[in-house]
XYZ file of N, CA and C in Angstrom:
795
model
N 13.361 21.809 -27.961
C 13.109 21.397 -26.562
C 11.621 21.141 -26.342
N 10.791 22.049 -26.883
C 9.360 21.860 -26.751
C 8.890 20.613 -27.454
N 9.399 20.341 -28.669
C 8.988 19.153 -29.403
C 9.389 17.885 -28.664
N 10.606 17.871 -28.081
C 11.046 16.696 -27.336
C 10.125 16.419 -26.159
N 9.709 17.480 -25.469
C 8.839 17.302 -24.315
C 7.516 16.676 -24.724
N 6.991 17.040 -25.893
C 5.716 16.513 -26.356
C 5.800 15.019 -26.656
N 7.001 14.522 -26.925
C 7.162 13.116 -27.265
C 7.438 12.245 -26.041
N 7.555 12.839 -24.885
C 7.822 12.069 -23.681
C 6.641 11.163 -23.330
N 6.952 10.019 -22.753
C 5.925 9.151 -22.192
C 5.596 9.632 -20.795
N 4.323 9.888 -20.539
C 3.899 10.409 -19.243
C 3.169 9.324 -18.453
N 3.282 9.420 -17.161
C 2.618 8.454 -16.285
C 1.110 8.638 -16.337
N 0.388 7.538 -16.406
C -1.072 7.588 -16.384
C -1.558 7.765 -14.951
N -2.518 8.655 -14.779
C -3.098 8.930 -13.458
C -4.580 9.196 -13.671
N -5.423 8.270 -13.239
C -6.855 8.394 -13.505
C -7.640 8.277 -12.213
N -8.842 8.868 -12.173
C -9.705 8.682 -10.998
C -10.221 7.241 -10.962
N -10.070 6.608 -9.805
C -10.538 5.238 -9.609
C -11.502 5.246 -8.431
N -12.752 4.904 -8.704
C -13.770 4.860 -7.660
C -13.877 3.445 -7.122
N -13.774 3.307 -5.800
C -13.910 2.014 -5.139
C -15.317 1.914 -4.573
N -16.062 0.929 -5.040
C -17.475 0.778 -4.694
C -17.666 -0.563 -3.997
N -18.242 -0.539 -2.797
C -18.455 -1.752 -2.008
C -19.950 -2.037 -1.917
N -20.351 -3.179 -2.445
C -21.760 -3.586 -2.426
C -22.679 -2.463 -2.917
N -22.239 -1.790 -3.969
C -23.042 -0.740 -4.581
C -22.893 0.631 -3.975
N -22.121 0.774 -2.898
C -21.936 2.064 -2.232
C -20.533 2.594 -2.520
N -20.451 3.771 -3.124
C -19.148 4.379 -3.413
C -18.494 4.810 -2.111
N -17.231 4.397 -1.941
C -16.537 4.698 -0.681
C -15.398 5.687 -0.861
N -14.615 5.567 -1.918
C -13.440 6.423 -2.086
C -13.130 6.565 -3.561
N -12.597 7.727 -3.917
C -12.066 7.950 -5.261
C -10.593 8.273 -5.115
N -9.761 7.457 -5.736
C -8.319 7.607 -5.656
C -7.765 7.947 -7.034
N -6.673 8.693 -7.059
C -5.940 8.901 -8.308
C -4.872 7.820 -8.385
N -4.943 6.991 -9.425
C -4.064 5.830 -9.493
C -3.677 5.522 -10.929
N -2.616 4.756 -11.073
C -2.213 4.232 -12.373
C -3.139 3.065 -12.715
N -3.789 3.095 -13.886
C -4.854 2.129 -14.186
C -4.348 0.751 -14.599
N -3.573 0.133 -13.735
C -3.119 -1.236 -13.929
C -3.233 -1.986 -12.612
N -3.501 -3.279 -12.695
C -3.584 -4.127 -11.495
C -4.598 -3.576 -10.499
N -5.737 -3.142 -11.019
C -6.717 -2.490 -10.148
C -7.474 -3.477 -9.267
N -7.595 -4.727 -9.671
C -8.198 -5.717 -8.782
C -7.337 -5.879 -7.530
N -6.030 -6.007 -7.736
C -5.112 -6.128 -6.603
C -5.139 -4.862 -5.758
N -5.193 -3.707 -6.398
C -5.246 -2.437 -5.676
C -6.473 -2.372 -4.777
N -7.637 -2.711 -5.331
C -8.875 -2.618 -4.565
C -8.864 -3.581 -3.384
N -8.397 -4.794 -3.598
C -8.346 -5.763 -2.508
C -7.341 -5.343 -1.449
N -6.157 -4.879 -1.888
C -5.147 -4.425 -0.938
C -5.625 -3.244 -0.122
N -6.315 -2.303 -0.762
C -6.869 -1.150 -0.050
C -7.893 -1.607 0.987
N -8.792 -2.494 0.580
C -9.841 -2.947 1.493
C -9.246 -3.652 2.707
N -8.187 -4.413 2.508
C -7.537 -5.111 3.616
C -6.727 -4.155 4.479
N -5.912 -3.320 3.852
C -4.995 -2.456 4.615
C -5.711 -1.317 5.314
N -6.932 -0.986 4.873
C -7.718 0.044 5.544
C -8.713 -0.550 6.530
N -8.648 -1.863 6.736
C -9.485 -2.488 7.751
C -10.928 -2.703 7.360
N -11.244 -2.588 6.067
C -12.610 -2.860 5.616
C -12.861 -4.366 5.612
N -11.867 -5.123 5.189
C -11.929 -6.578 5.196
C -10.956 -7.128 6.236
N -11.346 -8.204 6.893
C -10.426 -8.914 7.779
C -9.599 -9.935 7.016
N -10.152 -10.431 5.933
C -9.526 -11.521 5.195
C -9.929 -11.402 3.730
N -9.048 -11.830 2.835
C -9.361 -11.775 1.409
C -10.604 -12.583 1.075
N -10.915 -13.587 1.890
C -12.100 -14.409 1.641
C -13.397 -13.655 1.894
N -13.317 -12.487 2.545
C -14.502 -11.650 2.732
C -14.878 -10.903 1.467
N -14.039 -10.975 0.449
C -14.330 -10.355 -0.846
C -14.726 -11.466 -1.817
N -15.953 -11.399 -2.328
C -16.488 -12.456 -3.172
C -16.264 -12.199 -4.659
N -16.145 -10.934 -5.042
C -15.991 -10.628 -6.461
C -15.440 -9.212 -6.616
N -14.649 -9.016 -7.676
C -14.131 -7.683 -8.021
C -14.313 -7.493 -9.520
N -14.929 -6.390 -9.896
C -15.145 -6.089 -11.310
C -14.646 -4.688 -11.615
N -13.847 -4.547 -12.665
C -13.290 -3.263 -13.068
C -14.044 -2.770 -14.301
N -14.616 -1.559 -14.196
C -15.452 -1.022 -15.269
C -14.950 0.344 -15.705
N -14.781 0.571 -17.009
C -14.415 1.902 -17.488
C -15.601 2.863 -17.373
N -15.316 4.108 -17.061
C -16.351 5.130 -16.949
C -15.941 6.308 -17.829
N -16.630 6.538 -18.955
C -16.280 7.661 -19.832
C -16.391 8.993 -19.103
N -15.576 9.940 -19.520
C -15.547 11.250 -18.868
C -16.921 11.891 -18.812
N -17.684 11.783 -19.893
C -18.998 12.434 -19.936
C -19.942 11.855 -18.887
N -19.835 10.537 -18.626
C -20.690 9.902 -17.631
C -20.225 10.197 -16.214
N -18.919 10.406 -16.056
C -18.369 10.666 -14.726
C -18.435 12.142 -14.340
N -18.842 12.991 -15.284
C -18.879 14.422 -15.006
C -17.506 15.042 -14.944
N -16.567 14.470 -15.720
C -15.187 14.948 -15.738
C -14.894 15.670 -17.047
N -13.801 16.444 -17.098
C -13.438 17.120 -18.347
C -13.209 16.119 -19.473
N -13.340 16.591 -20.690
C -13.157 15.747 -21.863
C -11.811 15.033 -21.813
N -11.830 13.762 -22.159
C -10.651 12.896 -22.223
C -10.088 12.526 -20.849
N -10.771 12.926 -19.780
C -10.367 12.493 -18.442
C -11.307 11.354 -18.032
N -11.058 10.197 -18.591
C -11.894 9.039 -18.300
C -11.565 8.492 -16.903
N -12.495 7.768 -16.347
C -12.334 7.225 -15.004
C -12.527 5.711 -15.033
N -12.322 5.110 -13.878
C -12.524 3.669 -13.719
C -13.270 3.430 -12.414
N -14.198 2.486 -12.452
C -14.925 2.096 -11.245
C -14.599 0.647 -10.930
N -14.219 0.395 -9.682
C -13.940 -0.961 -9.237
C -15.020 -1.344 -8.240
N -15.807 -2.346 -8.601
C -16.925 -2.777 -7.781
C -16.555 -4.054 -7.033
N -16.610 -3.987 -5.715
C -16.306 -5.138 -4.872
C -17.583 -5.645 -4.211
N -17.767 -6.945 -4.237
C -18.850 -7.580 -3.499
C -18.231 -8.219 -2.257
N -18.641 -7.728 -1.091
C -18.005 -8.165 0.149
C -19.036 -8.757 1.099
N -18.550 -9.405 2.136
C -19.422 -10.051 3.111
C -20.269 -9.023 3.850
N -21.393 -9.484 4.394
C -22.278 -8.596 5.151
C -21.550 -8.008 6.353
N -20.723 -8.819 7.005
C -19.966 -8.331 8.160
C -19.066 -7.165 7.770
N -18.349 -7.313 6.665
C -17.441 -6.256 6.212
C -18.217 -5.016 5.787
N -19.333 -5.221 5.121
C -20.129 -4.086 4.646
C -20.727 -3.313 5.810
N -21.193 -4.018 6.839
C -21.737 -3.333 8.013
C -20.659 -2.524 8.723
N -19.450 -3.066 8.789
C -18.342 -2.323 9.386
C -18.054 -1.061 8.583
N -18.065 -1.185 7.268
C -17.806 -0.031 6.416
C -18.865 1.040 6.641
N -20.109 0.652 6.748
C -21.174 1.631 6.967
C -21.000 2.336 8.307
N -20.577 1.594 9.337
C -20.333 2.229 10.646
C -19.199 3.240 10.552
N -18.145 2.884 9.831
C -17.019 3.802 9.677
C -17.432 5.060 8.936
N -18.274 4.911 7.926
C -18.679 6.061 7.113
C -19.473 7.073 7.932
N -20.150 6.623 8.955
C -20.905 7.557 9.789
C -19.990 8.506 10.563
N -18.721 8.103 10.740
C -17.778 8.899 11.539
C -16.734 9.595 10.671
N -16.935 9.530 9.353
C -15.924 10.097 8.463
C -16.555 11.050 7.468
N -15.835 12.146 7.191
C -16.269 13.059 6.138
C -15.741 12.606 4.799
N -14.657 11.840 4.777
C -14.057 11.366 3.534
C -12.956 10.400 3.865
N -12.382 9.822 2.825
C -11.306 8.843 3.032
C -10.309 8.967 1.890
N -9.028 8.926 2.188
C -8.010 8.967 1.164
C -7.007 7.875 1.429
N -6.074 7.708 0.493
C -5.078 6.661 0.651
C -4.202 6.865 1.866
N -4.011 8.110 2.308
C -3.140 8.341 3.449
C -3.842 8.044 4.761
N -5.185 7.891 4.708
C -5.901 7.496 5.911
C -6.090 8.616 6.902
N -5.838 9.868 6.531
C -5.968 10.987 7.461
C -6.849 12.083 6.895
N -6.609 12.494 5.653
C -7.315 13.640 5.084
C -8.816 13.403 5.080
N -9.561 14.355 5.606
C -11.002 14.278 5.535
C -11.678 13.713 6.767
N -10.944 13.257 7.758
C -11.605 12.736 8.951
C -12.108 13.901 9.791
N -13.133 13.618 10.606
C -13.801 14.684 11.335
C -13.206 14.953 12.709
N -12.445 14.003 13.262
C -11.928 14.177 14.612
C -10.581 13.487 14.735
N -9.862 13.781 15.817
C -8.580 13.125 16.049
C -8.758 11.614 16.167
N -9.869 11.188 16.760
C -10.106 9.749 16.922
C -10.200 9.052 15.570
N -10.609 9.805 14.553
C -10.754 9.229 13.230
C -9.444 9.000 12.504
N -8.342 9.423 13.094
C -7.049 9.233 12.434
C -6.654 7.767 12.348
N -7.222 6.931 13.195
C -6.995 5.479 13.114
C -5.514 5.155 13.257
N -4.882 5.690 14.296
C -3.456 5.477 14.511
C -3.165 4.410 15.562
N -4.206 3.841 16.162
C -3.997 2.802 17.171
C -3.712 1.471 16.481
N -2.584 0.866 16.825
C -2.196 -0.403 16.237
C -1.877 -1.405 17.341
N -2.348 -2.615 17.161
C -2.031 -3.684 18.104
C -0.785 -4.400 17.599
N 0.303 -4.389 18.365
C 1.530 -5.053 17.909
C 1.300 -6.533 17.628
N 1.828 -7.001 16.509
C 1.752 -8.418 16.175
C 2.912 -9.163 16.835
N 2.766 -10.470 16.911
C 3.863 -11.285 17.428
C 5.082 -11.123 16.527
N 6.249 -10.963 17.134
C 7.477 -10.776 16.363
C 7.965 -12.110 15.821
N 8.141 -12.226 14.507
C 8.627 -13.503 13.963
C 10.067 -13.771 14.384
N 10.407 -15.033 14.533
C 11.749 -15.371 15.011
C 12.824 -15.089 13.965
N 12.409 -14.758 12.743
C 13.381 -14.483 11.682
C 13.646 -12.993 11.477
N 13.088 -12.126 12.311
C 13.124 -10.689 12.028
C 14.550 -10.152 11.886
N 15.507 -10.676 12.651
C 16.877 -10.171 12.572
C 17.562 -10.522 11.258
N 16.977 -11.436 10.505
C 17.531 -11.761 9.189
C 17.238 -10.664 8.167
N 16.312 -9.765 8.495
C 16.061 -8.605 7.627
C 17.105 -7.557 7.990
N 18.324 -7.799 7.520
C 19.451 -6.932 7.862
C 19.855 -6.093 6.648
N 20.839 -5.219 6.841
C 21.232 -4.281 5.785
C 21.655 -4.976 4.488
N 22.505 -6.003 4.515
C 22.898 -6.640 3.250
C 21.721 -7.199 2.455
N 20.768 -7.835 3.147
C 19.621 -8.409 2.447
C 18.679 -7.325 1.949
N 18.493 -6.285 2.744
C 17.653 -5.162 2.324
C 18.238 -4.494 1.086
N 19.531 -4.239 1.103
C 20.176 -3.577 -0.032
C 20.176 -4.463 -1.267
N 20.278 -5.768 -1.067
C 20.216 -6.677 -2.209
C 18.857 -6.569 -2.911
N 17.798 -6.554 -2.117
C 16.458 -6.463 -2.693
C 16.243 -5.125 -3.404
N 16.669 -4.046 -2.774
C 16.476 -2.726 -3.374
C 17.352 -2.539 -4.609
N 18.509 -3.180 -4.628
C 19.369 -3.099 -5.800
C 18.708 -3.744 -7.017
N 17.862 -4.742 -6.790
C 17.176 -5.420 -7.894
C 15.909 -4.695 -8.333
N 15.466 -3.705 -7.566
C 14.187 -3.054 -7.831
C 14.161 -2.246 -9.135
N 15.156 -1.399 -9.441
C 15.063 -0.573 -10.655
C 14.840 -1.367 -11.934
N 15.451 -2.517 -12.063
C 15.293 -3.315 -13.283
C 13.880 -3.842 -13.443
N 13.126 -3.881 -12.348
C 11.744 -4.384 -12.387
C 10.727 -3.249 -12.497
N 11.192 -1.995 -12.489
C 10.292 -0.847 -12.579
C 10.086 -0.481 -14.052
N 9.283 -1.272 -14.734
C 9.117 -1.105 -16.178
C 8.362 0.181 -16.531
N 7.333 0.506 -15.756
C 6.583 1.734 -16.021
C 7.433 2.956 -15.717
N 8.168 2.908 -14.631
C 9.007 4.050 -14.267
C 10.114 4.285 -15.286
N 10.605 3.213 -15.903
C 11.633 3.363 -16.934
C 11.103 4.157 -18.123
N 9.810 4.075 -18.358
C 9.207 4.809 -19.473
C 8.825 6.234 -19.097
N 8.284 6.397 -17.889
C 7.699 7.688 -17.521
C 8.476 8.446 -16.462
N 9.256 7.768 -15.628
C 10.080 8.437 -14.630
C 9.320 9.077 -13.494
N 8.068 8.656 -13.258
C 7.274 9.293 -12.202
C 6.441 8.281 -11.431
N 6.948 7.064 -11.334
C 6.165 5.970 -10.782
C 6.871 5.375 -9.561
N 6.115 5.198 -8.488
C 6.627 4.501 -7.304
C 6.531 2.994 -7.491
N 7.318 2.262 -6.726
C 7.278 0.804 -6.764
C 7.281 0.256 -5.350
N 6.571 -0.854 -5.179
C 6.596 -1.621 -3.935
C 6.924 -3.060 -4.297
N 7.906 -3.639 -3.613
C 8.328 -4.995 -3.926
C 8.298 -5.893 -2.706
N 8.164 -7.200 -2.959
C 8.180 -8.193 -1.897
C 9.441 -9.028 -2.036
N 10.209 -9.125 -0.944
C 11.481 -9.851 -0.956
C 11.440 -11.001 0.045
N 12.136 -12.074 -0.283
C 12.289 -13.196 0.627
C 13.393 -12.875 1.628
N 13.567 -13.730 2.610
C 14.518 -13.452 3.678
C 15.971 -13.450 3.213
N 16.263 -13.990 2.031
C 17.634 -13.908 1.522
C 17.840 -12.673 0.651
N 16.805 -11.822 0.553
C 16.909 -10.590 -0.223
C 16.532 -10.729 -1.681
N 16.004 -11.894 -2.064
C 15.554 -12.076 -3.449
C 14.232 -11.349 -3.657
N 14.156 -10.568 -4.729
C 12.959 -9.779 -5.020
C 12.005 -10.605 -5.878
N 10.781 -10.784 -5.398
C 9.812 -11.600 -6.127
C 8.800 -10.752 -6.881
N 7.896 -10.100 -6.155
C 6.812 -9.344 -6.777
C 7.125 -7.851 -6.739
N 6.797 -7.145 -7.822
C 6.951 -5.691 -7.873
C 5.697 -5.089 -8.496
N 5.118 -4.104 -7.815
C 3.942 -3.400 -8.323
C 4.254 -1.915 -8.396
N 3.679 -1.236 -9.391
C 3.976 0.184 -9.624
C 2.709 1.027 -9.656
N 2.853 2.278 -9.238
C 1.742 3.231 -9.288
C 2.295 4.633 -9.059
N 1.551 5.627 -9.506
C 1.960 7.015 -9.257
C 1.926 7.348 -7.766
N 1.091 6.660 -7.015
C 0.998 6.887 -5.576
C 1.734 5.813 -4.799
N 2.519 6.217 -3.811
C 3.275 5.227 -3.049
C 2.347 4.293 -2.293
N 1.270 4.843 -1.696
C 0.336 3.995 -0.962
C -0.436 3.086 -1.907
N -0.703 3.570 -3.130
C -1.369 2.710 -4.119
C -0.479 1.538 -4.511
N 0.811 1.821 -4.722
C 1.744 0.752 -5.084
C 1.786 -0.304 -3.989
N 1.784 0.140 -2.732
C 1.797 -0.813 -1.620
C 0.505 -1.607 -1.579
N -0.635 -0.943 -1.764
C -1.901 -1.668 -1.764
C -1.947 -2.699 -2.891
N -1.413 -2.350 -4.055
C -1.362 -3.322 -5.155
C -0.522 -4.534 -4.773
N 0.592 -4.284 -4.098
C 1.451 -5.390 -3.672
C 0.739 -6.249 -2.627
N 0.134 -5.606 -1.630
C -0.562 -6.354 -0.585
C -1.727 -7.146 -1.160
N -2.449 -6.541 -2.105
C -3.542 -7.243 -2.748
C -3.064 -8.443 -3.545
N -1.928 -8.285 -4.222
C -1.355 -9.393 -4.984
C -0.965 -10.546 -4.063
N -0.317 -10.223 -2.946
C 0.065 -11.258 -1.988
C -1.166 -11.958 -1.420
N -2.216 -11.173 -1.147
C -3.442 -11.764 -0.600
C -4.092 -12.697 -1.616
N -4.134 -12.275 -2.875
C -4.740 -13.115 -3.914
C -4.008 -14.450 -4.061
N -2.703 -14.421 -3.824
C -1.895 -15.625 -3.986
C -1.696 -16.388 -2.685
N -2.363 -15.931 -1.617
C -2.277 -16.623 -0.336
C -0.903 -16.575 0.294
N -0.170 -15.456 0.095
C 1.206 -15.391 0.545
C 1.458 -14.315 1.594
N 0.409 -13.723 2.143
C 0.609 -12.656 3.124
C 1.325 -13.138 4.376
N 1.133 -14.393 4.738
C 1.721 -14.903 5.975
C 3.128 -15.453 5.780
N 3.641 -15.446 4.561
C 4.974 -15.991 4.323
C 6.056 -15.054 4.854
N 7.200 -15.583 5.312
C 8.308 -14.732 5.746
C 8.818 -13.873 4.593
N 9.109 -12.622 4.895
C 9.620 -11.719 3.882
C 9.435 -10.277 4.305
N 9.766 -9.352 3.424
C 9.665 -7.936 3.768
C 9.348 -7.106 2.524
N 8.871 -5.890 2.779
C 8.484 -4.961 1.717
C 9.596 -3.959 1.487
N 9.895 -3.695 0.216
C 10.822 -2.620 -0.149
C 10.061 -1.616 -1.005
N 10.376 -0.319 -0.819
C 9.651 0.716 -1.547
C 10.574 1.834 -1.979
N 10.180 2.514 -3.044
C 10.977 3.613 -3.584
C 10.699 4.929 -2.874
N 9.820 4.938 -1.900
C 9.362 6.185 -1.299
C 10.014 6.446 0.052
N 9.513 7.452 0.753
C 9.867 7.672 2.154
C 9.056 6.715 3.011
N 9.477 6.535 4.252
C 8.760 5.664 5.177
C 7.719 6.444 5.949
N 6.601 6.718 5.322
C 5.575 7.541 5.957
C 4.634 6.696 6.798
N 3.869 7.368 7.647
C 3.082 6.649 8.652
C 2.039 5.741 8.024
N 1.436 6.152 6.895
C 0.369 5.325 6.346
C 0.904 4.027 5.760
N 2.145 4.052 5.277
C 2.745 2.816 4.767
C 3.010 1.845 5.920
N 3.527 2.376 7.031
C 3.763 1.543 8.208
C 2.435 0.973 8.712
N 1.410 1.807 8.756
C 0.101 1.379 9.256
C -0.471 0.256 8.402
N -0.375 0.399 7.084
C -0.893 -0.634 6.187
C -0.147 -1.952 6.386
N 1.173 -1.873 6.487
C 1.961 -3.089 6.698
C 1.607 -3.738 8.031
N 1.528 -2.929 9.084
C 1.240 -3.468 10.412
C -0.125 -4.137 10.454
N -1.090 -3.522 9.794
C -2.444 -4.073 9.825
C -2.507 -5.467 9.204
N -1.652 -5.735 8.226
C -1.679 -7.023 7.544
C -0.571 -7.957 8.015
N 0.092 -7.598 9.109
C 1.090 -8.492 9.680
C 2.409 -8.510 8.941
N 2.680 -7.501 8.110
C 3.988 -7.393 7.450
C 4.991 -6.921 8.491
N 6.024 -7.697 8.727
C 6.912 -7.437 9.869
C 8.008 -6.426 9.581
N 8.303 -6.146 8.305
C 9.424 -5.248 8.004
C 9.146 -4.454 6.737
N 9.501 -3.172 6.789
C 9.345 -2.244 5.670
C 10.662 -1.515 5.469
N 11.108 -1.440 4.211
C 12.401 -0.833 3.898
C 12.204 0.155 2.751
N 12.638 1.404 2.943
C 12.398 2.439 1.952
C 13.699 3.097 1.505
N 13.696 3.569 0.271
C 14.873 4.224 -0.290
C 15.137 5.550 0.409
N 14.083 6.302 0.677
C 14.234 7.603 1.328
C 14.065 7.476 2.836
N 14.290 8.578 3.539
C 14.181 8.579 4.996
C 12.729 8.465 5.423
N 12.466 7.963 6.614
C 11.096 7.954 7.132
C 10.747 9.311 7.727
N 9.465 9.508 7.974
C 9.033 10.651 8.753
C 9.092 10.283 10.232
N 9.047 11.307 11.083
C 9.045 11.041 12.523
C 7.817 10.221 12.921
N 6.677 10.527 12.313
C 5.470 9.761 12.608
C 5.592 8.327 12.107
N 6.253 8.148 10.967
C 6.475 6.806 10.456
C 7.288 5.964 11.418
N 8.334 6.550 11.984
C 9.167 5.837 12.957
C 8.370 5.521 14.212
N 7.596 6.494 14.690
C 6.816 6.263 15.910
C 5.777 5.163 15.694
N 5.141 5.171 14.539
C 4.156 4.125 14.246
C 4.822 2.761 14.193
N 6.025 2.701 13.617
C 6.754 1.430 13.554
C 7.100 0.946 14.961
N 7.503 1.872 15.837
C 7.811 1.498 17.218
C 6.582 0.967 17.938
N 5.456 1.625 17.747
C 4.223 1.214 18.425
C 3.716 -0.131 17.914
N 3.888 -0.364 16.612
C 3.356 -1.581 16.008
C 4.354 -2.733 16.013
N 5.598 -2.462 16.371
C 6.611 -3.498 16.352
C 7.067 -3.880 14.962
N 6.996 -2.922 14.032
C 7.436 -3.153 12.651
C 8.910 -2.765 12.519
N 9.702 -3.605 11.888
C 11.107 -3.279 11.619
C 11.141 -2.301 10.444
N 11.757 -1.140 10.649
C 11.740 -0.082 9.644
C 13.153 0.339 9.273
N 13.501 0.084 8.023
C 14.763 0.560 7.452
C 14.474 1.746 6.544
N 15.372 2.738 6.549
C 15.238 3.880 5.655
C 16.585 4.314 5.128
N 16.560 5.264 4.195
C 17.778 5.726 3.526
C 18.603 4.533 3.022
N 17.906 3.614 2.389
C 18.543 2.376 1.916
C 19.164 2.608 0.546
N 20.369 3.135 0.573
C 21.101 3.423 -0.662
C 22.525 2.919 -0.473
N 22.825 1.863 -1.207
C 24.127 1.203 -1.039
C 25.270 2.211 -1.079
N 26.237 2.019 -0.164
C 26.437 0.855 0.720
C 25.811 1.000 2.103
N 24.836 1.913 2.255
C 24.347 2.267 3.582
C 22.851 2.050 3.684
N 22.407 1.638 4.861
C 20.990 1.601 5.206
C 20.885 1.898 6.691
N 19.824 2.602 7.079
C 19.673 3.027 8.474
C 18.475 2.305 9.086
N 18.685 1.659 10.221
C 17.622 0.977 10.945
C 16.999 1.962 11.940
N 15.757 2.350 11.690
C 15.088 3.338 12.530
C 14.239 2.685 13.620
N 13.736 1.492 13.358
C 12.978 0.739 14.365
C 13.310 -0.730 14.172
N 13.714 -1.371 15.261
C 14.213 -2.749 15.146
C 13.092 -3.769 15.018
N 11.868 -3.402 15.409
C 10.776 -4.358 15.414
C 10.765 -5.144 16.702
N 9.579 -5.605 17.082
C 9.482 -6.401 18.296
C 8.598 -5.735 19.324
N 8.282 -6.448 20.390
C 7.338 -5.976 21.408
C 7.880 -4.908 22.346
N 9.180 -4.628 22.277
C 9.765 -3.653 23.208
C 9.692 -2.223 22.690
N 8.851 -1.998 21.702
C 8.743 -0.666 21.113
C 9.530 -0.544 19.847
N 10.395 -1.505 19.547
C 11.071 -1.533 18.264
C 12.093 -0.457 18.057
N 12.633 0.111 19.116
C 13.615 1.186 18.926
C 14.948 0.586 18.499
N 15.531 1.172 17.450
C 16.811 0.690 16.942
C 17.949 1.188 17.815
């Protein structure tokens, strides 16, 4: 039994430092793949950038453990982003009001105001009702076959982008659910597809930070395999995001319908 365990493939989880115009902003634990997309998605979904065009360059650099001050064989990665002066000035203003920043957008803030839970509802697309249970379940049914890292390690979240007929297009994986979503959002931004009709499917619960990230980038619908949290549902109602949870065939539960009326299902 012990020998078998030693032969298992384990999920990679490394410290990733996000550096904006030479200033270190956050260190995340992430799967070291698709880090350009991750960094761009994080910058957009956390409100550092208004548009992908505000990011001029992204460079991924390995950092040996000895240089990073980490234990032996715990190597790190640094992602350096060159962003517009407007975005950088905004980041500096935010840093004055924060003790730290994490992927969940809550840990380390100094005050309740720093929780950044205020969302301006976006216009509801006329196709929102097409994100129904059959199409959601179709997309999620296709997700496991696209989770290549999870098939090896069994500890990886996935975020996927589906078209309105439930066809699954892009799938990104990471040990962190919010990281997987940021990788997906960054990928869509790089390809100029954030404004296209469609919805996000995820292997996780529907937590508030996932709803917040989607709402900030105008993603109209989020569908998760597990149940949402109460805060996740409330955030979806406030932002007008359509939120499906417990999406396990033959059943899916609509927790927030989306739209300007508070989105209550």
